[in-house]
Amino acid sequence: MSGPVLARRGFLSATAGLAAALTLAACGDGGGTTAAPAGSTAPSGSAAAQGWTFTDDRDKKLDLPKAPSRIVAQVGAAAALWDFGVRPVAVFGPHKLKDGTKDPQVGNVDITKVQGLGNVWDEFNVEQYIALQPDLLVSSMYVKGTLWYVPEKSKDTIEQVAPTVGIMLTGKSATEVIGRYEELARSLGADMAGVPEAKARMEAATKELAQFKDLKILMVSGGADAFWIVNPPEYPDIVHMTGAGLNVVKPAKVDEGGFFQTLSWENADEYEADVILYDTRTQALKPEEMMKKPTFAKLPAVKAGQLYPWSAEAPFSYQGYADFLEELVANLKKAKPLG
């Protein structure tokens, strides 16, 4: 959800050596040239020669002598940038599952070639971040001015280490968000290989959504003690889908913050739907876990087998959305109205 309620893990704060480490990071290599490490993206020669500017969605204008090459990104931002050809040196946020495999949220990022600075909410290794000597940190935002997965307690220190870019998600369409990541990637000198083909796939899948306008769709996320009904206008992917013709249920009583309505599992049958799309993120209950809740198991869509995955944080790239929408279309073709 917009602010996941997750178990808080211990956080290694940068303490006694922080000031010295910051000074060292600021000094860098003493004015020499440092070779970009494996996995980083070096900007094009023209970008480097002309300097680099970018205005993010906090209306914050960055003006640097050369395009950043040592980029650290929240996993959603990293997944988007990776598909556009930018290779971050490190990521933070859910990128590795308990069995060591990739978390779906990190998209096509090769996690064996990037450093992980944190894998859960409120976890960010500041000392490792400083040691990387990053040029730029990139993250999405659900709330303007708040970088997603940057812990409140260490954000001031993190902001001192390197410039930051925030890309807004709330109230935007997926196309707008993808466009912003494309703009950022181009400014960083990415080669954009594969973009035209992926864009065509995304557009084709989007056009197919209109054929499902007669299906009433409920989008949900399950927690141990709560059932969340997602509020369509707050999520770029749902704005995109409803704009293309899907009929997504809007909850009647949205919680403060606007992202969803919280229900008890006893009231999981409050909304009727032909299809239920469930949140596939790590912190959400799996379908088999939700099926143990009697009220949920009795829902017509569940009984009809019309329960399909929702990639709630699909990468904001044409490739990421082509994959997401093609899977959605394939699933919706199996569904039928139940009313």
CSV table of C-alpha atoms in Angstrom, one decimal:
chain,number,residue,atom,x,y,z
A,1,MET,CA,0.0,0.0,0.0
A,2,SER,CA,1.0,3.6,0.0
A,3,GLY,CA,2.7,3.3,3.4
A,4,PRO,CA,3.3,-0.4,4.0
A,5,VAL,CA,2.8,-1.7,7.5
A,6,LEU,CA,5.8,-4.0,7.7
A,7,ALA,CA,7.9,-5.5,10.5
A,8,ARG,CA,10.6,-2.9,11.3
A,9,ARG,CA,14.0,-4.4,11.0
A,10,GLY,CA,17.1,-3.1,12.8
A,11,PHE,CA,18.8,-0.2,11.1
A,12,LEU,CA,22.5,0.4,11.1
A,13,SER,CA,22.9,4.1,11.4
A,14,ALA,CA,26.0,5.9,10.4
A,15,THR,CA,27.4,7.2,13.7
A,16,ALA,CA,30.9,8.1,14.8
A,17,GLY,CA,32.4,7.9,11.3
A,18,LEU,CA,29.6,9.7,9.5
A,19,ALA,CA,31.2,13.2,9.3
A,20,ALA,CA,34.5,11.7,8.1
A,21,ALA,CA,32.8,9.5,5.6
A,22,LEU,CA,30.8,12.4,4.2
A,23,THR,CA,34.0,14.5,3.9
A,24,LEU,CA,35.7,11.6,2.1
A,25,ALA,CA,32.7,11.1,-0.3
A,26,ALA,CA,32.7,14.9,-1.1
A,27,CYS,CA,36.4,14.8,-1.8
A,28,GLY,CA,35.9,11.9,-4.2
A,29,ASP,CA,39.1,11.0,-6.1
A,30,GLY,CA,40.8,14.3,-5.6
A,31,GLY,CA,39.9,15.7,-9.0
A,32,GLY,CA,41.0,12.7,-11.1
A,33,THR,CA,38.8,10.5,-13.2
A,34,THR,CA,37.2,7.4,-11.7
A,35,ALA,CA,36.3,4.6,-14.0
A,36,ALA,CA,32.6,3.6,-13.9
A,37,PRO,CA,32.2,0.3,-12.2
A,38,ALA,CA,30.6,-2.7,-13.9
A,39,GLY,CA,26.8,-2.1,-13.9
A,40,SER,CA,26.9,1.7,-14.1
A,41,THR,CA,25.9,3.8,-17.1
A,42,ALA,CA,28.4,6.3,-18.4
A,43,PRO,CA,26.7,9.3,-20.0
A,44,SER,CA,27.3,10.0,-23.7
A,45,GLY,CA,30.2,12.4,-24.5
A,46,SER,CA,27.9,15.2,-25.5
A,47,ALA,CA,25.9,14.9,-22.3
A,48,ALA,CA,29.1,15.0,-20.2
A,49,ALA,CA,30.5,18.0,-22.2
A,50,GLN,CA,27.4,20.1,-22.0
A,51,GLY,CA,26.7,19.6,-18.3
A,52,TRP,CA,23.5,18.0,-17.0
A,53,THR,CA,20.2,19.5,-15.8
A,54,PHE,CA,16.9,17.9,-14.8
A,55,THR,CA,13.9,19.3,-13.0
A,56,ASP,CA,12.1,16.6,-11.0
A,57,ASP,CA,8.5,16.4,-9.8
A,58,ARG,CA,9.3,18.4,-6.6
A,59,ASP,CA,10.0,21.2,-9.0
A,60,LYS,CA,13.6,20.8,-7.9
A,61,LYS,CA,16.1,21.7,-10.7
A,62,LEU,CA,19.4,19.9,-10.6
A,63,ASP,CA,22.3,21.5,-12.5
A,64,LEU,CA,25.5,19.4,-12.5
A,65,PRO,CA,28.8,19.8,-14.5
A,66,LYS,CA,28.3,16.4,-16.0
A,67,ALA,CA,25.6,13.7,-16.3
A,68,PRO,CA,25.6,11.4,-13.2
A,69,SER,CA,26.9,7.9,-13.8
A,70,ARG,CA,26.9,6.4,-10.3
A,71,ILE,CA,23.2,6.1,-9.7
A,72,VAL,CA,21.4,4.6,-6.7
A,73,ALA,CA,17.7,4.0,-7.1
A,74,GLN,CA,14.7,2.7,-5.2
A,75,VAL,CA,13.7,-0.7,-6.8
A,76,GLY,CA,10.7,0.7,-8.8
A,77,ALA,CA,12.8,3.5,-10.2
A,78,ALA,CA,15.7,1.2,-10.8
A,79,ALA,CA,13.4,-1.2,-12.7
A,80,ALA,CA,12.2,1.6,-14.9
A,81,LEU,CA,15.6,3.0,-15.6
A,82,TRP,CA,17.1,-0.4,-16.3
A,83,ASP,CA,14.6,-1.0,-19.1
A,84,PHE,CA,15.6,2.3,-20.6
A,85,GLY,CA,19.2,1.3,-20.6
A,86,VAL,CA,20.4,3.0,-17.3
A,87,ARG,CA,22.4,0.7,-15.0
A,88,PRO,CA,22.3,1.7,-11.3
A,89,VAL,CA,25.2,0.8,-9.0
A,90,ALA,CA,22.9,0.1,-6.1
A,91,VAL,CA,19.2,-0.3,-5.2
A,92,PHE,CA,17.0,-0.1,-2.0
A,93,GLY,CA,13.6,-1.5,-1.4
A,94,PRO,CA,12.3,-5.0,-2.0
A,95,HIS,CA,14.7,-6.7,-4.4
A,96,LYS,CA,15.4,-10.1,-2.9
A,97,LEU,CA,13.0,-12.8,-1.6
A,98,LYS,CA,13.8,-15.0,1.4
A,99,ASP,CA,15.0,-17.8,-0.9
A,100,GLY,CA,17.5,-15.4,-2.5
A,101,THR,CA,15.7,-15.0,-5.8
A,102,LYS,CA,14.6,-11.7,-7.3
A,103,ASP,CA,11.6,-9.8,-5.9
A,104,PRO,CA,9.2,-9.1,-8.9
A,105,GLN,CA,9.3,-5.4,-7.9
A,106,VAL,CA,12.9,-5.0,-9.1
A,107,GLY,CA,11.9,-6.0,-12.7
A,108,ASN,CA,14.7,-6.8,-15.1
A,109,VAL,CA,17.5,-5.5,-12.8
A,110,ASP,CA,20.3,-8.0,-12.4
A,111,ILE,CA,20.6,-8.1,-8.6
A,112,THR,CA,23.9,-9.9,-8.9
A,113,LYS,CA,25.4,-6.7,-10.5
A,114,VAL,CA,24.0,-4.1,-8.1
A,115,GLN,CA,24.6,-3.5,-4.4
A,116,GLY,CA,21.6,-3.8,-2.1
A,117,LEU,CA,21.3,-1.0,0.5
A,118,GLY,CA,18.1,-2.3,2.1
A,119,ASN,CA,15.4,-4.8,1.3
A,120,VAL,CA,12.5,-3.9,3.6
A,121,TRP,CA,10.6,-0.8,4.7
A,122,ASP,CA,12.8,1.6,6.8
A,123,GLU,CA,16.0,-0.2,5.9
A,124,PHE,CA,18.7,1.8,4.2
A,125,ASN,CA,22.5,1.3,4.9
A,126,VAL,CA,23.7,4.9,5.0
A,127,GLU,CA,27.4,3.9,5.5
A,128,GLN,CA,27.4,1.7,2.4
A,129,TYR,CA,25.6,4.5,0.5
A,130,ILE,CA,28.3,7.0,1.4
A,131,ALA,CA,31.1,4.5,0.5
A,132,LEU,CA,29.6,4.1,-3.0
A,133,GLN,CA,30.2,7.8,-3.7
A,134,PRO,CA,27.0,8.1,-5.7
A,135,ASP,CA,26.3,10.9,-8.2
A,136,LEU,CA,22.5,10.7,-7.9
A,137,LEU,CA,19.7,9.0,-6.0
A,138,VAL,CA,16.4,8.4,-7.8
A,139,SER,CA,13.0,7.4,-6.3
A,140,SER,CA,9.3,7.5,-7.0
A,141,MET,CA,6.9,9.5,-4.8
A,142,TYR,CA,3.4,8.7,-3.7
A,143,VAL,CA,3.4,11.9,-1.6
A,144,LYS,CA,5.1,15.0,-3.1
A,145,GLY,CA,8.4,15.7,-1.5
A,146,THR,CA,8.6,12.2,0.1
A,147,LEU,CA,11.0,9.8,-1.6
A,148,TRP,CA,9.6,6.3,-1.5
A,149,TYR,CA,11.6,3.9,0.7
A,150,VAL,CA,14.0,6.7,1.9
A,151,PRO,CA,13.7,6.4,5.7
A,152,GLU,CA,12.5,9.5,7.5
A,153,LYS,CA,15.1,9.2,10.2
A,154,SER,CA,18.1,9.2,7.8
A,155,LYS,CA,16.7,11.3,4.9
A,156,ASP,CA,18.7,14.5,5.8
A,157,THR,CA,22.0,12.6,5.8
A,158,ILE,CA,21.1,10.8,2.5
A,159,GLU,CA,20.3,14.2,0.9
A,160,GLN,CA,23.7,15.5,1.9
A,161,VAL,CA,25.6,12.7,0.1
A,162,ALA,CA,24.3,13.2,-3.4
A,163,PRO,CA,21.6,15.1,-5.4
A,164,THR,CA,18.2,13.3,-5.5
A,165,VAL,CA,15.4,13.0,-8.1
A,166,GLY,CA,11.8,12.3,-7.2
A,167,ILE,CA,9.2,11.1,-9.8
A,168,MET,CA,5.6,11.6,-8.8
A,169,LEU,CA,3.2,8.6,-9.1
A,170,THR,CA,-0.1,9.7,-7.4
A,171,GLY,CA,-2.7,11.3,-9.6
A,172,LYS,CA,-0.7,10.5,-12.8
A,173,SER,CA,-1.4,8.1,-15.6
A,174,ALA,CA,1.2,5.4,-16.3
A,175,THR,CA,1.9,7.0,-19.6
A,176,GLU,CA,2.9,10.2,-17.9
A,177,VAL,CA,5.1,8.4,-15.3
A,178,ILE,CA,6.8,6.3,-18.0
A,179,GLY,CA,7.4,9.5,-20.0
A,180,ARG,CA,9.2,11.1,-17.0
A,181,TYR,CA,11.4,8.1,-16.6
A,182,GLU,CA,12.1,8.1,-20.3
A,183,GLU,CA,13.0,11.8,-20.1
A,184,LEU,CA,15.4,11.1,-17.2
A,185,ALA,CA,17.0,8.1,-18.9
A,186,ARG,CA,17.6,10.1,-22.1
A,187,SER,CA,19.2,12.9,-20.1
A,188,LEU,CA,21.5,10.3,-18.5
A,189,GLY,CA,22.7,9.2,-21.9
A,190,ALA,CA,20.8,5.8,-22.1
A,191,ASP,CA,20.8,4.2,-25.6
A,192,MET,CA,17.0,3.5,-25.5
A,193,ALA,CA,17.4,0.1,-27.3
A,194,GLY,CA,14.2,-1.8,-27.5
A,195,VAL,CA,12.0,1.2,-26.6
A,196,PRO,CA,10.0,1.5,-29.9
A,197,GLU,CA,9.1,-2.2,-29.9
A,198,ALA,CA,8.1,-2.2,-26.2
A,199,LYS,CA,6.0,1.0,-26.7
A,200,ALA,CA,4.2,-0.6,-29.6
A,201,ARG,CA,3.4,-3.7,-27.5
A,202,MET,CA,2.1,-1.6,-24.6
A,203,GLU,CA,-0.1,0.4,-27.0
A,204,ALA,CA,-1.5,-2.7,-28.6
A,205,ALA,CA,-2.3,-4.3,-25.2
A,206,THR,CA,-3.9,-1.1,-24.0
A,207,LYS,CA,-6.3,-1.0,-27.0
A,208,GLU,CA,-7.4,-4.6,-26.1
A,209,LEU,CA,-8.7,-3.5,-22.7
A,210,ALA,CA,-11.8,-1.8,-24.1
A,211,GLN,CA,-13.3,-5.2,-24.9
A,212,PHE,CA,-13.6,-6.0,-21.2
A,213,LYS,CA,-15.8,-2.9,-20.3
A,214,ASP,CA,-18.7,-5.1,-19.2
A,215,LEU,CA,-16.6,-6.7,-16.4
A,216,LYS,CA,-16.8,-5.1,-13.0
A,217,ILE,CA,-13.3,-5.3,-11.6
A,218,LEU,CA,-12.3,-5.0,-7.9
A,219,MET,CA,-8.6,-4.4,-7.1
A,220,VAL,CA,-7.5,-5.5,-3.6
A,221,SER,CA,-4.6,-6.1,-1.3
A,222,GLY,CA,-4.8,-8.5,1.6
A,223,GLY,CA,-3.2,-8.2,5.0
A,224,ALA,CA,-3.2,-10.4,8.1
A,225,ASP,CA,-6.0,-8.3,9.8
A,226,ALA,CA,-7.3,-6.1,7.0
A,227,PHE,CA,-8.6,-6.2,3.4
A,228,TRP,CA,-7.8,-3.1,1.3
A,229,ILE,CA,-10.0,-1.9,-1.6
A,230,VAL,CA,-7.8,0.1,-3.9
A,231,ASN,CA,-8.9,3.6,-4.9
A,232,PRO,CA,-8.4,3.8,-8.7
A,233,PRO,CA,-7.5,7.6,-9.2
A,234,GLU,CA,-4.4,7.3,-6.9
A,235,TYR,CA,-2.5,4.7,-8.9
A,236,PRO,CA,-1.0,5.4,-12.3
A,237,ASP,CA,-1.6,1.9,-13.6
A,238,ILE,CA,-5.3,2.0,-12.7
A,239,VAL,CA,-5.7,5.5,-14.2
A,240,HIS,CA,-4.2,4.0,-17.4
A,241,MET,CA,-6.6,1.0,-17.3
A,242,THR,CA,-9.7,2.9,-16.6
A,243,GLY,CA,-8.8,5.4,-19.2
A,244,ALA,CA,-8.6,2.5,-21.7
A,245,GLY,CA,-12.1,1.4,-20.8
A,246,LEU,CA,-11.9,-1.0,-17.8
A,247,ASN,CA,-14.7,-0.7,-15.2
A,248,VAL,CA,-12.8,-0.7,-11.8
A,249,VAL,CA,-14.8,-0.4,-8.6
A,250,LYS,CA,-14.2,2.8,-6.6
A,251,PRO,CA,-14.6,2.4,-2.8
A,252,ALA,CA,-17.3,4.5,-1.2
A,253,LYS,CA,-15.3,5.4,2.0
A,254,VAL,CA,-11.7,6.1,1.2
A,255,ASP,CA,-9.3,6.2,4.2
A,256,GLU,CA,-7.3,9.4,5.0
A,257,GLY,CA,-4.6,9.6,2.4
A,258,GLY,CA,-6.9,8.5,-0.4
A,259,PHE,CA,-5.2,5.3,-1.5
A,260,PHE,CA,-7.7,2.7,-0.3
A,261,GLN,CA,-10.6,1.7,1.9
A,262,THR,CA,-9.7,-0.6,4.8
A,263,LEU,CA,-12.2,-3.3,5.6
A,264,SER,CA,-12.2,-6.1,8.1
A,265,TRP,CA,-12.1,-9.6,6.6
A,266,GLU,CA,-15.6,-10.1,7.9
A,267,ASN,CA,-16.7,-7.3,5.6
A,268,ALA,CA,-14.7,-8.5,2.6
A,269,ASP,CA,-18.0,-9.0,0.7
A,270,GLU,CA,-19.0,-5.3,0.7
A,271,TYR,CA,-18.4,-4.8,-3.0
A,272,GLU,CA,-19.7,-6.9,-5.9
A,273,ALA,CA,-17.3,-7.7,-8.7
A,274,ASP,CA,-17.0,-10.1,-11.7
A,275,VAL,CA,-13.2,-10.1,-11.4
A,276,ILE,CA,-10.8,-9.6,-8.5
A,277,LEU,CA,-7.2,-8.4,-9.1
A,278,TYR,CA,-5.0,-9.1,-6.1
A,279,ASP,CA,-1.8,-7.3,-5.1
A,280,THR,CA,1.2,-9.5,-5.8
A,281,ARG,CA,3.8,-7.6,-3.7
A,282,THR,CA,5.8,-9.3,-1.1
A,283,GLN,CA,3.9,-7.7,1.9
A,284,ALA,CA,0.5,-8.8,0.6
A,285,LEU,CA,-1.2,-12.1,1.4
A,286,LYS,CA,-1.1,-14.7,-1.3
A,287,PRO,CA,-4.3,-16.0,-2.8
A,288,GLU,CA,-4.2,-19.3,-0.9
A,289,GLU,CA,-3.8,-17.3,2.3
A,290,MET,CA,-6.8,-15.0,1.5
A,291,MET,CA,-8.8,-18.1,0.6
A,292,LYS,CA,-8.6,-19.1,4.3
A,293,LYS,CA,-10.8,-16.1,5.1
A,294,PRO,CA,-14.4,-17.5,4.8
A,295,THR,CA,-16.0,-14.2,3.6
A,296,PHE,CA,-13.4,-13.9,0.8
A,297,ALA,CA,-13.6,-17.5,-0.2
A,298,LYS,CA,-17.4,-17.1,-0.8
A,299,LEU,CA,-17.1,-14.1,-3.1
A,300,PRO,CA,-18.6,-14.9,-6.5
A,301,ALA,CA,-15.4,-13.9,-8.4
A,302,VAL,CA,-13.4,-16.2,-6.2
A,303,LYS,CA,-15.8,-19.1,-6.5
A,304,ALA,CA,-15.8,-18.6,-10.3
A,305,GLY,CA,-12.0,-18.7,-10.4
A,306,GLN,CA,-11.9,-15.1,-11.7
A,307,LEU,CA,-9.1,-14.1,-9.3
A,308,TYR,CA,-6.0,-12.8,-11.2
A,309,PRO,CA,-2.7,-11.1,-10.2
A,310,TRP,CA,-2.2,-7.4,-10.1
A,311,SER,CA,1.4,-6.2,-10.5
A,312,ALA,CA,0.9,-3.3,-8.2
A,313,GLU,CA,4.4,-1.9,-8.9
A,314,ALA,CA,5.1,-2.9,-12.4
A,315,PRO,CA,8.2,-1.1,-13.8
A,316,PHE,CA,7.3,2.3,-15.2
A,317,SER,CA,8.8,1.5,-18.6
A,318,TYR,CA,7.2,0.5,-21.9
A,319,GLN,CA,8.6,-3.0,-21.5
A,320,GLY,CA,7.3,-3.3,-17.9
A,321,TYR,CA,3.8,-2.2,-18.9
A,322,ALA,CA,3.7,-4.3,-22.0
A,323,ASP,CA,4.4,-7.4,-19.9
A,324,PHE,CA,1.9,-6.4,-17.3
A,325,LEU,CA,-0.9,-5.5,-19.7
A,326,GLU,CA,-0.4,-8.5,-21.9
A,327,GLU,CA,-0.8,-10.8,-18.9
A,328,LEU,CA,-3.9,-8.9,-17.8
A,329,VAL,CA,-5.5,-9.1,-21.2
A,330,ALA,CA,-4.8,-12.9,-21.3
A,331,ASN,CA,-6.5,-13.3,-17.9
A,332,LEU,CA,-9.5,-11.1,-18.6
A,333,LYS,CA,-10.2,-13.1,-21.8
A,334,LYS,CA,-10.9,-16.1,-19.5
A,335,ALA,CA,-13.4,-14.1,-17.4
A,336,LYS,CA,-17.2,-13.4,-17.9
A,337,PRO,CA,-19.8,-11.2,-16.2
A,338,LEU,CA,-21.3,-13.0,-13.2
A,339,GLY,CA,-24.4,-10.8,-12.6
